[in-house]
PDB file of C-alpha atoms in Angstrom:
ATOM      1  CA  MET Z   1     -49.984 -18.126   2.927  1.00  0.00           C
ATOM      2  CA  LYS Z   2     -48.866 -21.570   3.820  1.00  0.00           C
ATOM      3  CA  ALA Z   3     -47.708 -24.100   1.149  1.00  0.00           C
ATOM      4  CA  SER Z   4     -49.602 -27.366   0.745  1.00  0.00           C
ATOM      5  CA  PRO Z   5     -47.550 -30.603   0.561  1.00  0.00           C
ATOM      6  CA  THR Z   6     -47.839 -30.561  -3.293  1.00  0.00           C
ATOM      7  CA  LEU Z   7     -46.325 -26.945  -3.544  1.00  0.00           C
ATOM      8  CA  THR Z   8     -43.728 -27.861  -0.896  1.00  0.00           C
ATOM      9  CA  ASN Z   9     -42.789 -31.140  -2.846  1.00  0.00           C
ATOM     10  CA  ASN Z  10     -42.687 -29.153  -6.148  1.00  0.00           C
ATOM     11  CA  LEU Z  11     -40.528 -26.382  -4.812  1.00  0.00           C
ATOM     12  CA  GLN Z  12     -38.194 -29.023  -3.214  1.00  0.00           C
ATOM     13  CA  ALA Z  13     -37.599 -30.799  -6.622  1.00  0.00           C
ATOM     14  CA  VAL Z  14     -36.766 -27.541  -8.235  1.00  0.00           C
ATOM     15  CA  LEU Z  15     -34.234 -26.702  -5.163  1.00  0.00           C
ATOM     16  CA  ALA Z  16     -32.666 -30.160  -5.556  1.00  0.00           C
ATOM     17  CA  ASP Z  17     -31.884 -29.653  -9.281  1.00  0.00           C
ATOM     18  CA  LEU Z  18     -30.592 -26.073  -8.787  1.00  0.00           C
ATOM     19  CA  ILE Z  19     -28.300 -27.316  -6.128  1.00  0.00           C
ATOM     20  CA  GLU Z  20     -27.067 -30.316  -8.128  1.00  0.00           C
ATOM     21  CA  LEU Z  21     -26.745 -27.840 -11.222  1.00  0.00           C
ATOM     22  CA  HIS Z  22     -24.594 -25.679  -8.919  1.00  0.00           C
ATOM     23  CA  ILE Z  23     -22.345 -28.581  -7.855  1.00  0.00           C
ATOM     24  CA  GLN Z  24     -22.015 -29.930 -11.441  1.00  0.00           C
ATOM     25  CA  GLY Z  25     -21.093 -26.649 -12.770  1.00  0.00           C
ATOM     26  CA  LYS Z  26     -18.285 -26.231 -10.348  1.00  0.00           C
ATOM     27  CA  GLN Z  27     -17.136 -29.898 -11.122  1.00  0.00           C
ATOM     28  CA  ALA Z  28     -16.859 -29.073 -14.886  1.00  0.00           C
ATOM     29  CA  HIS Z  29     -15.434 -25.675 -14.126  1.00  0.00           C
ATOM     30  CA  TRP Z  30     -12.459 -27.339 -12.216  1.00  0.00           C
ATOM     31  CA  ASN Z  31     -11.880 -30.254 -14.495  1.00  0.00           C
ATOM     32  CA  ILE Z  32     -12.425 -29.225 -18.037  1.00  0.00           C
ATOM     33  CA  VAL Z  33      -9.551 -29.321 -20.659  1.00  0.00           C
ATOM     34  CA  GLY Z  34      -9.409 -28.445 -24.233  1.00  0.00           C
ATOM     35  CA  THR Z  35     -10.469 -26.174 -26.843  1.00  0.00           C
ATOM     36  CA  ASN Z  36     -11.932 -22.853 -25.739  1.00  0.00           C
ATOM     37  CA  PHE Z  37     -11.126 -23.823 -22.137  1.00  0.00           C
ATOM     38  CA  ARG Z  38     -10.920 -20.106 -20.702  1.00  0.00           C
ATOM     39  CA  ASP Z  39     -14.281 -19.121 -22.486  1.00  0.00           C
ATOM     40  CA  LEU Z  40     -16.017 -22.253 -21.078  1.00  0.00           C
ATOM     41  CA  HIS Z  41     -14.448 -21.886 -17.869  1.00  0.00           C
ATOM     42  CA  LEU Z  42     -15.832 -18.388 -17.345  1.00  0.00           C
ATOM     43  CA  GLN Z  43     -19.303 -19.199 -18.816  1.00  0.00           C
ATOM     44  CA  LEU Z  44     -19.345 -22.238 -16.210  1.00  0.00           C
ATOM     45  CA  ASP Z  45     -18.967 -19.777 -13.378  1.00  0.00           C
ATOM     46  CA  GLU Z  46     -21.912 -17.633 -14.782  1.00  0.00           C
ATOM     47  CA  ILE Z  47     -24.009 -20.620 -14.662  1.00  0.00           C
ATOM     48  CA  VAL Z  48     -22.938 -21.700 -10.996  1.00  0.00           C
ATOM     49  CA  ASP Z  49     -23.615 -18.306  -9.749  1.00  0.00           C
ATOM     50  CA  ALA Z  50     -27.048 -18.177 -11.270  1.00  0.00           C
ATOM     51  CA  ALA Z  51     -27.731 -21.759 -10.140  1.00  0.00           C
ATOM     52  CA  ARG Z  52     -26.771 -20.691  -6.647  1.00  0.00           C
ATOM     53  CA  GLN Z  53     -28.922 -17.673  -6.672  1.00  0.00           C
ATOM     54  CA  PHE Z  54     -31.958 -19.499  -8.063  1.00  0.00           C
ATOM     55  CA  ALA Z  55     -31.461 -22.153  -5.404  1.00  0.00           C
ATOM     56  CA  ASP Z  56     -31.463 -19.558  -2.734  1.00  0.00           C
ATOM     57  CA  ASP Z  57     -34.522 -17.644  -4.007  1.00  0.00           C
ATOM     58  CA  THR Z  58     -36.203 -20.936  -4.159  1.00  0.00           C
ATOM     59  CA  ALA Z  59     -35.272 -21.952  -0.455  1.00  0.00           C
ATOM     60  CA  GLU Z  60     -36.203 -18.491   0.659  1.00  0.00           C
ATOM     61  CA  ARG Z  61     -39.597 -18.592  -1.056  1.00  0.00           C
ATOM     62  CA  MET Z  62     -40.314 -21.938   0.429  1.00  0.00           C
ATOM     63  CA  ARG Z  63     -39.533 -20.465   3.970  1.00  0.00           C
ATOM     64  CA  ALA Z  64     -41.799 -17.531   3.222  1.00  0.00           C
ATOM     65  CA  LEU Z  65     -44.427 -20.123   2.642  1.00  0.00           C
ATOM     66  CA  HIS Z  66     -43.709 -21.967   5.794  1.00  0.00           C
ATOM     67  CA  ALA Z  67     -42.232 -24.940   3.980  1.00  0.00           C
ATOM     68  CA  LEU Z  68     -38.900 -26.360   5.049  1.00  0.00           C
ATOM     69  CA  PRO Z  69     -36.224 -26.563   2.161  1.00  0.00           C
ATOM     70  CA  ASP Z  70     -34.012 -29.438   2.320  1.00  0.00           C
ATOM     71  CA  GLY Z  71     -30.518 -28.804   0.648  1.00  0.00           C
ATOM     72  CA  ARG Z  72     -28.575 -31.519   2.481  1.00  0.00           C
ATOM     73  CA  SER Z  73     -26.351 -33.569   0.108  1.00  0.00           C
ATOM     74  CA  SER Z  74     -28.029 -36.766   0.623  1.00  0.00           C
ATOM     75  CA  THR Z  75     -31.466 -35.425  -0.293  1.00  0.00           C
ATOM     76  CA  VAL Z  76     -30.209 -33.685  -3.365  1.00  0.00           C
ATOM     77  CA  SER Z  77     -28.335 -36.845  -4.577  1.00  0.00           C
ATOM     78  CA  LYS Z  78     -31.320 -39.003  -4.222  1.00  0.00           C
ATOM     79  CA  SER Z  79     -33.910 -36.601  -5.616  1.00  0.00           C
ATOM     80  CA  THR Z  80     -32.368 -34.788  -8.532  1.00  0.00           C
ATOM     81  CA  ALA Z  81     -33.486 -35.444 -12.030  1.00  0.00           C
ATOM     82  CA  LEU Z  82     -29.922 -34.470 -13.272  1.00  0.00           C
ATOM     83  CA  ALA Z  83     -27.716 -37.166 -14.540  1.00  0.00           C
ATOM     84  CA  GLU Z  84     -24.601 -37.702 -12.572  1.00  0.00           C
ATOM     85  CA  PHE Z  85     -21.617 -35.879 -13.613  1.00  0.00           C
ATOM     86  CA  PRO Z  86     -18.546 -37.925 -14.545  1.00  0.00           C
ATOM     87  CA  GLU Z  87     -15.217 -37.894 -12.439  1.00  0.00           C
ATOM     88  CA  GLY Z  88     -11.940 -36.754 -13.796  1.00  0.00           C
ATOM     89  CA  LEU Z  89     -10.924 -34.602 -16.666  1.00  0.00           C
ATOM     90  CA  ILE Z  90     -13.455 -33.809 -19.243  1.00  0.00           C
ATOM     91  CA  SER Z  91     -13.094 -32.195 -22.597  1.00  0.00           C
ATOM     92  CA  THR Z  92     -14.759 -28.900 -23.219  1.00  0.00           C
ATOM     93  CA  LYS Z  93     -17.003 -30.671 -25.977  1.00  0.00           C
ATOM     94  CA  ASP Z  94     -18.100 -33.365 -23.568  1.00  0.00           C
ATOM     95  CA  ALA Z  95     -18.559 -30.783 -20.507  1.00  0.00           C
ATOM     96  CA  ILE Z  96     -20.770 -28.637 -22.706  1.00  0.00           C
ATOM     97  CA  GLU Z  97     -23.057 -31.804 -23.668  1.00  0.00           C
ATOM     98  CA  ARG Z  98     -23.006 -32.594 -19.925  1.00  0.00           C
ATOM     99  CA  ILE Z  99     -23.999 -29.054 -18.652  1.00  0.00           C
ATOM    100  CA  VAL Z 100     -26.448 -28.329 -21.418  1.00  0.00           C
ATOM    101  CA  ALA Z 101     -28.244 -31.699 -20.580  1.00  0.00           C
ATOM    102  CA  ALA Z 102     -28.119 -30.609 -16.848  1.00  0.00           C
ATOM    103  CA  MET Z 103     -29.655 -27.269 -17.406  1.00  0.00           C
ATOM    104  CA  GLU Z 104     -32.393 -28.744 -19.720  1.00  0.00           C
ATOM    105  CA  ALA Z 105     -32.900 -31.521 -17.087  1.00  0.00           C
ATOM    106  CA  ALA Z 106     -33.553 -28.690 -14.395  1.00  0.00           C
ATOM    107  CA  VAL Z 107     -35.679 -26.684 -16.702  1.00  0.00           C
ATOM    108  CA  GLY Z 108     -37.815 -29.907 -17.414  1.00  0.00           C
ATOM    109  CA  THR Z 109     -38.361 -30.259 -13.795  1.00  0.00           C
ATOM    110  CA  MET Z 110     -39.609 -26.639 -13.570  1.00  0.00           C
ATOM    111  CA  ARG Z 111     -41.829 -26.970 -16.561  1.00  0.00           C
ATOM    112  CA  LYS Z 112     -43.208 -30.296 -15.208  1.00  0.00           C
ATOM    113  CA  VAL Z 113     -44.180 -28.620 -11.790  1.00  0.00           C
ATOM    114  CA  HIS Z 114     -45.170 -25.215 -13.280  1.00  0.00           C
ATOM    115  CA  ASP Z 115     -48.944 -25.591 -13.538  1.00  0.00           C
ATOM    116  CA  GLU Z 116     -49.469 -27.060 -10.134  1.00  0.00           C
ATOM    117  CA  VAL Z 117     -47.123 -24.386  -8.664  1.00  0.00           C
ATOM    118  CA  ASP Z 118     -49.012 -21.573 -10.623  1.00  0.00           C
ATOM    119  CA  GLU Z 119     -52.308 -22.788  -9.325  1.00  0.00           C
ATOM    120  CA  GLU Z 120     -51.405 -22.497  -5.884  1.00  0.00           C
ATOM    121  CA  ASP Z 121     -48.918 -19.681  -5.984  1.00  0.00           C
ATOM    122  CA  PRO Z 122     -48.527 -17.552  -8.936  1.00  0.00           C
ATOM    123  CA  THR Z 123     -45.532 -15.679  -7.261  1.00  0.00           C
ATOM    124  CA  SER Z 124     -43.518 -18.840  -7.106  1.00  0.00           C
ATOM    125  CA  ALA Z 125     -44.400 -19.559 -10.665  1.00  0.00           C
ATOM    126  CA  ASP Z 126     -43.027 -16.218 -11.501  1.00  0.00           C
ATOM    127  CA  LEU Z 127     -39.660 -17.283  -9.916  1.00  0.00           C
ATOM    128  CA  LEU Z 128     -39.824 -20.323 -12.331  1.00  0.00           C
ATOM    129  CA  HIS Z 129     -40.242 -18.217 -15.290  1.00  0.00           C
ATOM    130  CA  GLU Z 130     -37.143 -16.204 -14.515  1.00  0.00           C
ATOM    131  CA  PHE Z 131     -35.089 -19.233 -13.901  1.00  0.00           C
ATOM    132  CA  ILE Z 132     -36.338 -20.973 -17.114  1.00  0.00           C
ATOM    133  CA  ALA Z 133     -35.694 -18.040 -19.372  1.00  0.00           C
ATOM    134  CA  LYS Z 134     -32.252 -17.589 -17.871  1.00  0.00           C
ATOM    135  CA  LEU Z 135     -31.264 -21.419 -17.923  1.00  0.00           C
ATOM    136  CA  GLU Z 136     -32.470 -21.728 -21.527  1.00  0.00           C
ATOM    137  CA  GLN Z 137     -30.482 -18.680 -22.455  1.00  0.00           C
ATOM    138  CA  PHE Z 138     -27.283 -20.188 -20.918  1.00  0.00           C
ATOM    139  CA  ALA Z 139     -27.901 -23.490 -22.702  1.00  0.00           C
ATOM    140  CA  TRP Z 140     -28.148 -21.926 -26.067  1.00  0.00           C
ATOM    141  CA  MET Z 141     -25.092 -19.948 -25.515  1.00  0.00           C
ATOM    142  CA  VAL Z 142     -22.853 -22.617 -24.117  1.00  0.00           C
ATOM    143  CA  ASN Z 143     -24.255 -25.145 -26.889  1.00  0.00           C
ATOM    144  CA  ALA Z 144     -23.385 -22.631 -29.632  1.00  0.00           C
ATOM    145  CA  GLU Z 145     -19.689 -23.572 -28.926  1.00  0.00           C
ATOM    146  CA  THR Z 146     -20.405 -27.093 -30.565  1.00  0.00           C
ATOM    147  CA  LEU Z 147     -22.776 -26.209 -33.450  1.00  0.00           C
ATOM    148  CA  LYS Z 148     -21.799 -26.266 -36.897  1.00  0.00           C
ATOM    149  CA  PRO Z 149     -22.825 -23.165 -39.246  1.00  0.00           C
ATOM    150  CA  THR Z 150     -25.448 -23.841 -41.755  1.00  0.00           C
ATOM    151  CA  ALA Z 151     -24.804 -21.094 -44.156  1.00  0.00           C
ATOM    152  CA  SER Z 152     -21.686 -20.399 -45.967  1.00  0.00           C
ATOM    153  CA  VAL Z 153     -20.622 -16.978 -46.870  1.00  0.00           C
ATOM    154  CA  THR Z 154     -18.482 -16.008 -49.752  1.00  0.00           C
ATOM    155  CA  ALA Z 155     -16.774 -12.533 -50.411  1.00  0.00           C
ATOM    156  CA  PRO Z 156     -18.514 -10.405 -53.186  1.00  0.00           C
ATOM    157  CA  ASP Z 157     -15.142 -10.780 -55.320  1.00  0.00           C
ATOM    158  CA  GLU Z 158     -15.300 -14.518 -55.094  1.00  0.00           C
ATOM    159  CA  LYS Z 159     -18.538 -14.966 -57.193  1.00  0.00           C
TER     160      LYS Z 159
END
């Protein structure tokens, strides 16, 4: 099978976002400060590793379909849907908000192109399903660091 220009462009959009997510994850990893530093530092490496693997899987799928992936920094910077990550030290709370937003933007691109990808190549759509599930799980887990509980629990003897 040979990818159409539409399939190529859709997979390229996913690739650009995954490369940018990897870069932003590393930027956050190196520059976070504050509460729960170590936990977030380690979580960011998990996200970075997944984003790198997903980018590689996407690029290799593109090559299998005779499409040419473009991972050059100039291409990624002008085509990614992710907002630019700030320069300098960033608090763990702000980093969480930025990384969750980046993962949600990458997932948004995948959901946006999904139906056209699936119509032409269900195998590529299966990859998107895998990426979406994992990135949404990461977003939930990282974001849980900033959420406030909604239940209050009292000990039985305090009633």
